[in-house]
mmCIF file of C-alpha atoms and ligand atoms in Angstrom:
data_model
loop_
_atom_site.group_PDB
_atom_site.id
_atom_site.type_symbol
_atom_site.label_atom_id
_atom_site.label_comp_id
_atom_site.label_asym_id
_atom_site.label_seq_id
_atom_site.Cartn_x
_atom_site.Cartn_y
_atom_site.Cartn_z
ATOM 1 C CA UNK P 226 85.676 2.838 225.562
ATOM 2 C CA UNK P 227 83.196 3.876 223.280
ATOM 3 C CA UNK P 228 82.605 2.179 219.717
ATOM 4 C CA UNK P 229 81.101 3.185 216.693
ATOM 5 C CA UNK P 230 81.627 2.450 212.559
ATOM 6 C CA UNK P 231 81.507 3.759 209.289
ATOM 7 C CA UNK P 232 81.802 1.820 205.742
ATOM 8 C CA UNK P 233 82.307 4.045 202.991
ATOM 9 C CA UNK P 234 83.310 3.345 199.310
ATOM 10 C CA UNK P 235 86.152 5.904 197.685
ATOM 11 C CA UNK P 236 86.418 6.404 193.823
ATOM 12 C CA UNK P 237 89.332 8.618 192.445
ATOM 13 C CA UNK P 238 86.898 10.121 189.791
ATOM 14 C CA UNK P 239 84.508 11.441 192.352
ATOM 15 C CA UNK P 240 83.997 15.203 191.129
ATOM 16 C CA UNK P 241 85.660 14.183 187.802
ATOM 17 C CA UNK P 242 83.303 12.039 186.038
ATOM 18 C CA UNK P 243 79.752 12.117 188.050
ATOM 19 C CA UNK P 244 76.436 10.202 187.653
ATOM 20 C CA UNK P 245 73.719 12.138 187.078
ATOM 21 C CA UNK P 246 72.088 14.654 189.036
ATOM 22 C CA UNK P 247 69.079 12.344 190.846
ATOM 23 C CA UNK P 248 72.260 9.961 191.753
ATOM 24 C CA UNK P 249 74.579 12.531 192.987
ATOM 25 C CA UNK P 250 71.813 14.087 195.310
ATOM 26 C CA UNK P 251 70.846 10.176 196.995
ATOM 27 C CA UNK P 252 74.842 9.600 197.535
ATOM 28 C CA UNK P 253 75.326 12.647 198.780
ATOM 29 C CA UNK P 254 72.430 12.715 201.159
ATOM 30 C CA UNK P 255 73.774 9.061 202.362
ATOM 31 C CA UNK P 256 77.307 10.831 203.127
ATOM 32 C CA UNK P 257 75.612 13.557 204.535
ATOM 33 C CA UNK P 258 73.787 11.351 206.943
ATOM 34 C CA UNK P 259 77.306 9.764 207.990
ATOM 35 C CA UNK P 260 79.177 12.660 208.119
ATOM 36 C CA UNK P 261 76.038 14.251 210.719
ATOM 37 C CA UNK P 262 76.690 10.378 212.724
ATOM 38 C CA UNK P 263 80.432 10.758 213.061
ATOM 39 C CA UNK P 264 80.212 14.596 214.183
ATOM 40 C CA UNK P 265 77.330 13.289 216.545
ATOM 41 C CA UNK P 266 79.752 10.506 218.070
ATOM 42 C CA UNK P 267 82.570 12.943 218.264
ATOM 43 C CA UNK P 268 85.384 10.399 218.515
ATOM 44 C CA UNK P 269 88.555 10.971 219.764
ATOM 45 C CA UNK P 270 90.454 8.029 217.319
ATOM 46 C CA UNK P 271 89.790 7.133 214.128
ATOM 47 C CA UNK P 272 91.313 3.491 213.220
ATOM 48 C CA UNK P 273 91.200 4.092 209.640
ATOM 49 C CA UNK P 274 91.431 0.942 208.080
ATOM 50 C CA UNK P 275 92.372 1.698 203.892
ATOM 51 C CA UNK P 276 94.347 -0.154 200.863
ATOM 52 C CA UNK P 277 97.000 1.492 198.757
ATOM 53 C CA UNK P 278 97.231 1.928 194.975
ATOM 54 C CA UNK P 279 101.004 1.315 194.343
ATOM 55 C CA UNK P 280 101.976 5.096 196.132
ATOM 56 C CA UNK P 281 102.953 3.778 199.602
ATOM 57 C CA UNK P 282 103.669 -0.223 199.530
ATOM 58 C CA UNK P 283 105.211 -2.105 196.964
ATOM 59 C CA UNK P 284 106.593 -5.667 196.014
ATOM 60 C CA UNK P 285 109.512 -5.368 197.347
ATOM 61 C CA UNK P 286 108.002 -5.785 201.004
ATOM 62 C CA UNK P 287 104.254 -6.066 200.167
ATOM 63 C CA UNK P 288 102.891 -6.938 203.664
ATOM 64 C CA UNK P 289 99.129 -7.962 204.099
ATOM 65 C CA UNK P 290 98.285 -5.721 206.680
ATOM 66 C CA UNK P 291 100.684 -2.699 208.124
ATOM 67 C CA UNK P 292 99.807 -0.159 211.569
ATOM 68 C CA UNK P 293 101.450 3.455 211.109
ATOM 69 C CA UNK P 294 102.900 5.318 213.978
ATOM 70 C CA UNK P 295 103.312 8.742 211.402
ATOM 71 C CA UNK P 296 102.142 8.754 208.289
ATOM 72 C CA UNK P 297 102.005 11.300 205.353
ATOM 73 C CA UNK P 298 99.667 11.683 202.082
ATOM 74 C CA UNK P 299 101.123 11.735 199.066
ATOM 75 C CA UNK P 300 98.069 14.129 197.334
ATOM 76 C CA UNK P 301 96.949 11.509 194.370
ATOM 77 C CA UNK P 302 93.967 12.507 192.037
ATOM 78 C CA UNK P 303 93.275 15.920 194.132
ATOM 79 C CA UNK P 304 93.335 14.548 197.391
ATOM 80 C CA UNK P 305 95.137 16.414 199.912
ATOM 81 C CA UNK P 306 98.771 16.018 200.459
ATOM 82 C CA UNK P 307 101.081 15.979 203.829
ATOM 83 C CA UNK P 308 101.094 14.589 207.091
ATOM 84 C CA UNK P 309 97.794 12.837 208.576
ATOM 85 C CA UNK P 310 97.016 13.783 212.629
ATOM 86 C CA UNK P 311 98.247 10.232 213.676
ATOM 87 C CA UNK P 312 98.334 9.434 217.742
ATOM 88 C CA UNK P 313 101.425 7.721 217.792
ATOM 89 C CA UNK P 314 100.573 6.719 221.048
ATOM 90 C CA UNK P 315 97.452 5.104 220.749
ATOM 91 C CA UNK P 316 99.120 3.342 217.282
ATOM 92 C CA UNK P 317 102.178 1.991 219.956
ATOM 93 C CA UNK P 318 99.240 1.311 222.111
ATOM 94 C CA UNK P 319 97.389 -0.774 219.516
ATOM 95 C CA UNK P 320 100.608 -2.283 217.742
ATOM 96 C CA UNK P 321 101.399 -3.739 220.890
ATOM 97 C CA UNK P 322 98.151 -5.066 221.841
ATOM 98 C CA UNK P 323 97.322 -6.528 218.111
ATOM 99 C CA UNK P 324 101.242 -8.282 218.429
ATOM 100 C CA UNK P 325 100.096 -9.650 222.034
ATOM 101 C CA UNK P 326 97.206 -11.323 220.486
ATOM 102 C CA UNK P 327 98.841 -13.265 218.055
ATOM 103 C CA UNK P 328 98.533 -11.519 215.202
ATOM 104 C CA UNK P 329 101.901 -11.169 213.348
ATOM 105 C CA UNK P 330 101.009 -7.015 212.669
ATOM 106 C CA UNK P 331 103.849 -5.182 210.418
ATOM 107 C CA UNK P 332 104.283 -1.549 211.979
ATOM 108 C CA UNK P 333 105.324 1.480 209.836
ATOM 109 C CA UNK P 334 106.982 5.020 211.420
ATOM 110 C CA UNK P 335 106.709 6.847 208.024
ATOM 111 C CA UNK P 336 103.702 5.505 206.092
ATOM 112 C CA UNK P 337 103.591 6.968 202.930
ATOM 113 C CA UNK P 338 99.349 6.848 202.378
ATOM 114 C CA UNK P 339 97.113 7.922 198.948
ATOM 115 C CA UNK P 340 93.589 8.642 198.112
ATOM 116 C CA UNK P 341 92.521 5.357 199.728
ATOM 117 C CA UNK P 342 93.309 6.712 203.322
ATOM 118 C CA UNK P 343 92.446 10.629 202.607
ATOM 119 C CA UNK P 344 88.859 10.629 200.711
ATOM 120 C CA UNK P 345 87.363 9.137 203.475
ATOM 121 C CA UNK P 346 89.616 11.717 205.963
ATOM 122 C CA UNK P 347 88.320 14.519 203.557
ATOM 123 C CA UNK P 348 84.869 13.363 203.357
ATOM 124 C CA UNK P 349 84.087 12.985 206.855
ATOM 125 C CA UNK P 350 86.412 15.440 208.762
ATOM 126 C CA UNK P 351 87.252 17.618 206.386
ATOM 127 C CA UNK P 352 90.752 17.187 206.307
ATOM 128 C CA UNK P 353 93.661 14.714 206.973
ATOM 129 C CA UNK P 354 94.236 16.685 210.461
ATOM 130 C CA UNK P 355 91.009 17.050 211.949
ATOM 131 C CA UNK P 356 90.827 14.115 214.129
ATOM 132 C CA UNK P 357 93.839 12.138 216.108
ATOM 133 C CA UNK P 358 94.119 8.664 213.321
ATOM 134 C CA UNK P 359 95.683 5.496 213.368
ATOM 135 C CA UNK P 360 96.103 4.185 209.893
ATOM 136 C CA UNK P 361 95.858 0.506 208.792
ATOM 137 C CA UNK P 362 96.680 -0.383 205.702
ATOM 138 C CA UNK P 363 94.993 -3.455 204.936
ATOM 139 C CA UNK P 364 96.318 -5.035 200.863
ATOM 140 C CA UNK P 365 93.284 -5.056 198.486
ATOM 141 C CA UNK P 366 95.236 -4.371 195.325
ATOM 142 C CA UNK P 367 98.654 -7.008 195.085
ATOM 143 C CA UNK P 368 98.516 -10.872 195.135
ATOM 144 C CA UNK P 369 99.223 -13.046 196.775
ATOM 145 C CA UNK P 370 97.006 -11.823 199.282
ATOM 146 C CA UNK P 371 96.233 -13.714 202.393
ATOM 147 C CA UNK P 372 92.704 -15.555 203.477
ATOM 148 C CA UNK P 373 90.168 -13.288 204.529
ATOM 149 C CA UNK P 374 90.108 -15.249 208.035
ATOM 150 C CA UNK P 375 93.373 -12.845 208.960
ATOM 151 C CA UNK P 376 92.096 -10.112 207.932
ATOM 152 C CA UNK P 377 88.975 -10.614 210.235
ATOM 153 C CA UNK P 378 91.841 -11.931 213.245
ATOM 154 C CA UNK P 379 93.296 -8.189 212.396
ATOM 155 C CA UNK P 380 90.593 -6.182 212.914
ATOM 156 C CA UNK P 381 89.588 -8.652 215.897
ATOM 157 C CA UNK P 382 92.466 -7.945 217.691
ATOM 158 C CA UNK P 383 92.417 -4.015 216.776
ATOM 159 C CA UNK P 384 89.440 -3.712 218.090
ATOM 160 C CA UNK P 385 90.097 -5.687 221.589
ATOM 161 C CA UNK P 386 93.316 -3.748 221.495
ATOM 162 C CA UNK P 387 91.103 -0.445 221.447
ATOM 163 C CA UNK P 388 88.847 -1.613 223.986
ATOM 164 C CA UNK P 389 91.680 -1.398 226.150
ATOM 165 C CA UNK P 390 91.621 2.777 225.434
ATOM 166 C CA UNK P 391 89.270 5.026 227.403
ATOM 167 C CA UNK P 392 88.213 6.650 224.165
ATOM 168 C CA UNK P 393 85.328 7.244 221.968
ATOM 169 C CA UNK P 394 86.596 5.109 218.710
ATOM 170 C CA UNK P 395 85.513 5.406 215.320
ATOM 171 C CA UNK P 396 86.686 2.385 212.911
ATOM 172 C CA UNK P 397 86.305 3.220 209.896
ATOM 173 C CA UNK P 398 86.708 1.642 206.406
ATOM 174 C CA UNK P 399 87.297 2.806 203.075
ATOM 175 C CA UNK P 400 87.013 1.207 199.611
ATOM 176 C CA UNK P 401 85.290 -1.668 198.030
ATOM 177 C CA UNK P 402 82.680 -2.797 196.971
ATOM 178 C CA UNK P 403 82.417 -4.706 193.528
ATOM 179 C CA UNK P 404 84.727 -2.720 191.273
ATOM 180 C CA UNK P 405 87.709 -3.109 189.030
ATOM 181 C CA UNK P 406 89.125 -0.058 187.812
ATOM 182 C CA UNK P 407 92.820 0.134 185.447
ATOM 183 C CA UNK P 408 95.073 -0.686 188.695
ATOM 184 C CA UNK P 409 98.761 -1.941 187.745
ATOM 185 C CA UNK P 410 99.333 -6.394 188.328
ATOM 186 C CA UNK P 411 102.339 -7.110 188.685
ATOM 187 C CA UNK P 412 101.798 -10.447 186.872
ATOM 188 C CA UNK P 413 102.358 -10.402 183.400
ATOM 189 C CA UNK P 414 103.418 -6.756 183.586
ATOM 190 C CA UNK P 415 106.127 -5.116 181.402
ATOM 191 C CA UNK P 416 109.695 -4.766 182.805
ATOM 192 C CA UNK P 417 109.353 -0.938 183.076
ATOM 193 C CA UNK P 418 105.979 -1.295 185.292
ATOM 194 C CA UNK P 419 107.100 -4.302 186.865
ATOM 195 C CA UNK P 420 109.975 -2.746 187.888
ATOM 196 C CA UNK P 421 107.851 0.711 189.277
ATOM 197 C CA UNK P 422 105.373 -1.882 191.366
ATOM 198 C CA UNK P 423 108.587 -3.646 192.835
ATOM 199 C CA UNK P 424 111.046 -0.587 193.768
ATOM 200 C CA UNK P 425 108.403 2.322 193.829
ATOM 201 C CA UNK P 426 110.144 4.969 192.053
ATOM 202 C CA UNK P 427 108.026 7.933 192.861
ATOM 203 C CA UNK P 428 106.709 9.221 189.655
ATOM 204 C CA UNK P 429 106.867 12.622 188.132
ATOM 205 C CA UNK P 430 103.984 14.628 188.580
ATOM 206 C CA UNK P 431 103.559 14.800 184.033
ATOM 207 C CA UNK P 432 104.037 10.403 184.766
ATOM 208 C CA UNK P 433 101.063 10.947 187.695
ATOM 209 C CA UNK P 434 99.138 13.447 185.679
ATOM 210 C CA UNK P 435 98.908 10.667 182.737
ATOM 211 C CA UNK P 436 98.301 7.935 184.799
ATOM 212 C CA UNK P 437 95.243 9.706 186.499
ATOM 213 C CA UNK P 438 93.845 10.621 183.295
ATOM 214 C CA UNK P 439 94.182 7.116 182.074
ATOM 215 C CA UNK P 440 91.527 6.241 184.933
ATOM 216 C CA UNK P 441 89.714 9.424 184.083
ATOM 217 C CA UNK P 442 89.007 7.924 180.904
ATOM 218 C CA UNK P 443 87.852 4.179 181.687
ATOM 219 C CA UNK P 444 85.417 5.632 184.075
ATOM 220 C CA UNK P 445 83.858 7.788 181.115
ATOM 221 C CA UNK P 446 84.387 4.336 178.673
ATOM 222 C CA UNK P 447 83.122 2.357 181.785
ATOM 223 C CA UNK P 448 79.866 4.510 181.792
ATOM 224 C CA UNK P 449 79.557 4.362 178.076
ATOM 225 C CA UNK P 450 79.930 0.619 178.082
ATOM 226 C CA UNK P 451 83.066 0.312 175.612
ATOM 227 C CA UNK P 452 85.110 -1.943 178.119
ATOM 228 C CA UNK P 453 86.065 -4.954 179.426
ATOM 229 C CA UNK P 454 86.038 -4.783 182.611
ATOM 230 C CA UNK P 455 84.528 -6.613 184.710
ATOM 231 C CA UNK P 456 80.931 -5.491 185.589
ATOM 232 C CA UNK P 457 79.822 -3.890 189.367
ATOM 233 C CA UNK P 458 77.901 -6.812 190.798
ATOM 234 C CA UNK P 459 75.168 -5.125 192.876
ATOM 235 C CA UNK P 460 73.880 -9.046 193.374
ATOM 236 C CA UNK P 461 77.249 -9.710 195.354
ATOM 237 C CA UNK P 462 77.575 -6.525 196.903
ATOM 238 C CA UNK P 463 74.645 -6.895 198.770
ATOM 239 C CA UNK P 464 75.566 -10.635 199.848
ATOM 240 C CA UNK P 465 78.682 -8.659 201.060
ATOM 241 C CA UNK P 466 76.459 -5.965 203.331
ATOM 242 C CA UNK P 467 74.066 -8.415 204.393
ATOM 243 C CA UNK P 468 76.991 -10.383 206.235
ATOM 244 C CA UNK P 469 78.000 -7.175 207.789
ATOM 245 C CA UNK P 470 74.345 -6.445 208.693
ATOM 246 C CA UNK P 471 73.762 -9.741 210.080
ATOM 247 C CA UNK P 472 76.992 -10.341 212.599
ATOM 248 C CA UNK P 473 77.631 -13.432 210.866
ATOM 249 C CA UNK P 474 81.078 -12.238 210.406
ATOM 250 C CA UNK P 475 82.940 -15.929 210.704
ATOM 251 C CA UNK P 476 81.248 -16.591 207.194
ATOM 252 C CA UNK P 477 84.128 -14.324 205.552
ATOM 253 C CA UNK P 478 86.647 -16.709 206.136
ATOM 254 C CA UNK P 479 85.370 -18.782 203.535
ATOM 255 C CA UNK P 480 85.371 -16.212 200.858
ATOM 256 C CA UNK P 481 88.681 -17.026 198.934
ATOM 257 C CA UNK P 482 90.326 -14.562 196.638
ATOM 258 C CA UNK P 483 89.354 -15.754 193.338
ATOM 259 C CA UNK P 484 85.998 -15.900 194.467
ATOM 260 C CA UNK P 485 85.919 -12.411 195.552
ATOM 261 C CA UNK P 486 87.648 -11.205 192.353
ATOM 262 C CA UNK P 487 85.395 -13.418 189.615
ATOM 263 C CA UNK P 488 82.204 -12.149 191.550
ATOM 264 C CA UNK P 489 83.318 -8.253 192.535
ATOM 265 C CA UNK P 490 86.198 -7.768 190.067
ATOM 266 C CA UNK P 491 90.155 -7.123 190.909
ATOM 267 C CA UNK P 492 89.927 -4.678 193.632
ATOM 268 C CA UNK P 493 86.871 -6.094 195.085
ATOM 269 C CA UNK P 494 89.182 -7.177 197.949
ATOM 270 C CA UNK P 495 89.342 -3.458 198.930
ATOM 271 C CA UNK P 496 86.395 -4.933 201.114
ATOM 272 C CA UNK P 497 88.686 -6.484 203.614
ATOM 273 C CA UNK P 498 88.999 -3.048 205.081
ATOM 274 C CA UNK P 499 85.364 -3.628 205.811
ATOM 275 C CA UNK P 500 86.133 -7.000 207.271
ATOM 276 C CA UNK P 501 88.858 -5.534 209.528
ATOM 277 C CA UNK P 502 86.473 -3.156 210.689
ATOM 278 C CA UNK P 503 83.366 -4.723 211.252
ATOM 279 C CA UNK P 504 85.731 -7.353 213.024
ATOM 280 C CA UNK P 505 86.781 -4.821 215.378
ATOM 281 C CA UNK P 506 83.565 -3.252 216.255
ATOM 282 C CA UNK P 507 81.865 -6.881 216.957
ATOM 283 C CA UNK P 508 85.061 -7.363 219.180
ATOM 284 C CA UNK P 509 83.630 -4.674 221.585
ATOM 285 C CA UNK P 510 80.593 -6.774 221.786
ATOM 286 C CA UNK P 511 77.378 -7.021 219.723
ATOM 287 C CA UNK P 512 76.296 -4.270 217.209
ATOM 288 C CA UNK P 513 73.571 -3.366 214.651
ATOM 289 C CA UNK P 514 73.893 -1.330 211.312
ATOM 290 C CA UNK P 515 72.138 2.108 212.203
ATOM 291 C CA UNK P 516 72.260 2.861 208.605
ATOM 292 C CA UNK P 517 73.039 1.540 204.696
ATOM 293 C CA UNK P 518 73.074 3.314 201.896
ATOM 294 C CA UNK P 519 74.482 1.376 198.365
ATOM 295 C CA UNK P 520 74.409 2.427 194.140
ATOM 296 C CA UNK P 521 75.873 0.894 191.516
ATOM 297 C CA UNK P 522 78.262 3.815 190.112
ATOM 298 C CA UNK P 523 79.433 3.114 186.802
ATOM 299 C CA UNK P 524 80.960 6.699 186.156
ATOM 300 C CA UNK P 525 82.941 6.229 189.389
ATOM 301 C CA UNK P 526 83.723 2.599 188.729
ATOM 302 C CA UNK P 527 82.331 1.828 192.099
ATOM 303 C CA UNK P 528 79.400 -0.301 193.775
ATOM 304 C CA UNK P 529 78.947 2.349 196.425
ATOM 305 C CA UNK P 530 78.447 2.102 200.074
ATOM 306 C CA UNK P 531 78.255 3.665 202.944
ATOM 307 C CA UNK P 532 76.803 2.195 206.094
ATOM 308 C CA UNK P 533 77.149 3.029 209.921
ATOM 309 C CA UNK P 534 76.992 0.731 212.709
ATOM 310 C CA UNK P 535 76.909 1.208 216.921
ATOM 311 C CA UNK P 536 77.160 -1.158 219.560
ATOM 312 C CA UNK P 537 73.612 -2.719 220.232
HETATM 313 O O1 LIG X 849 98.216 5.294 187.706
HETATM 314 C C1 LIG X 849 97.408 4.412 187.996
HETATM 315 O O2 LIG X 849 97.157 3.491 187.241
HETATM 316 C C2 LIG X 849 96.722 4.499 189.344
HETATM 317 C C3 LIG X 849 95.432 3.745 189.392
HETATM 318 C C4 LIG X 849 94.671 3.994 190.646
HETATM 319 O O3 LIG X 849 95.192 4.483 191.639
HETATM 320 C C5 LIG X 849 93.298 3.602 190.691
HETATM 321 C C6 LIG X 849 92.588 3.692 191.841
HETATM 322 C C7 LIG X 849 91.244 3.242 191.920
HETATM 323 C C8 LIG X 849 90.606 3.167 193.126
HETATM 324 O O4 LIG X 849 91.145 3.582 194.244
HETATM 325 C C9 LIG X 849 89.303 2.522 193.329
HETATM 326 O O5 LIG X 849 88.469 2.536 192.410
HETATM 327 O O6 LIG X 849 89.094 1.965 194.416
HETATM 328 FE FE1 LIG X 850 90.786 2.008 195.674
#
């Protein structure tokens, strides 16, 4: 088996509310330079480890972490809709191995998946069906969420799990860093919403079209600075790579949730995708970060990354 890694941030308002033209170019140069790495590697699995915004899980049975055996898109803000290229094998394979470890892994055999799981699909591969995937849903978004430290057990037991497969395997994370765009709580929310984030009625596409626009719109407030919320913390975001950088990977299991959220904002813990990833490449055995690329991105919401990483 054959490791390798890529970290990379998603925003919904990419290509609807852009930085400026300098900006654009260094990002997209920095996604260039991963896309050229992951067409270089060539694998042939993606574990593609990605939170949901309220299309696929909801309170009703929120689990912390869930492995898909099929899963289909469900075409949020642009993204490409339909079913992803899963390989339902290799996601028995890896359910199986994860569940032999110890880890108490929640399987799905009709994910329902959103922009979290298909920019980084688009972005890379061009598509949701390019590649053979297995998704991982890892919860950034609803509380209660569980400590860090099981996340990082996750993505260490994915990744021995893999080791196990005589394939070139990308891991691959999407989301984070610091950010906290207009996503739903269901604390304090109003019976109507409460009652969407619990049951997940699927909403019509004039309900979707509104919603989308309402993040449209704090992203151009956000860059105008007319808001509240909370600010991207470049500071903590590169505490956040530097651990990644470094190995030191047991130090995340100290970083508790309102720590994360007071320092990177409420879906800061999108990051945990990174954990679960990193996790699983240092299960293979040692690594270094072959590249790392980060902006503040106020028009996206986002402190952007996008970093690489190969066994040493
Ligand atoms: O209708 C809504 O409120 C949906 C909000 C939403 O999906 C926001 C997503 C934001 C991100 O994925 C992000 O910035 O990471
Ligand atoms: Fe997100």
């Amino acid at each position: 088996m054959a490791p390798a890694l890529v970290g990379l941030s998603h925003s919904p308002l990419i290509g609807k509310n852009d930085p400026d033209a300098d900006t654009l170019a260094r990002i997209e140069a920095a996604v260039a330079g991963a896309r050229a790495f992951v067409a270089e590697f060539d694998p042939e699995l993606v574990v593609l480890y990605a939170p949901d915004h309220y299309n696929g899980f909801f309170y009703k049975e929120m689990p912390p972490f869930c492995l898909a055996t099929e899963a289909t898109a469900v075409g949020d803000f642009g993204s490409q809709a339909g079913p992803l290229s899963v390989d339902t094998e290799a996601a028995k394979a890896l359910a199986k191995g994860v569940l032999d470890r110890g880890v108490d892994l929640t399987v799905s055999a009709r994910m329902t998946v959103d922009h979290g799981f298909v920019q980084p699909l688009e972005v890379l591969f061009d598509g949701i069906d390019r590649v053979p995937v297995v998704p991982v849903f890892v919860n950034g978004v609803a509380t209660p969420l569980c400590p860090v430290s099981r996340i990082r057990a996750l993505g260490t037991a994915v990744g021995e799990a893999a080791a196990e497969l005589d394939k070139r395997v990308l891991f691959l994370a999407s989301g984070g860093l610091s950010h906290d765009p207009p996503v739903p709580t269901l604390d304090g929310a109003p019976p109507r919403v409460a009652d969407a984030l619990i049951e997940g009625h699927p909403p019509t596409p004039q309900q979707r079209a509104k919603g989308e626009e309402r993040v449209v719109q704090a992203g151009r407030d956000y860059a105008a600075g007319s808001t509240t919320m909370i600010p991207i913390n470049p500071t903590w975001d590169n505490l956040v790579l530097d651990t990644f950088e470094s190995g030191a990977l047991a130090d995340v299991d100290d970083w508790s949730v309102e720590w994360m959220g007071a320092e990177g904002g409420g879906s800061s813990h999108e990051v945990r995708t990174w954990v679960a990833a990193y996790a699983s490449l240092a299960a293979t055995g040692p690594y270094s970060m072959a590249s790392r690329f980060y902006e503040a991105v106020p028009e996206w919401i986002a402190g952007f990354a996008v970093t690489t990483a190969t066994p040493r």
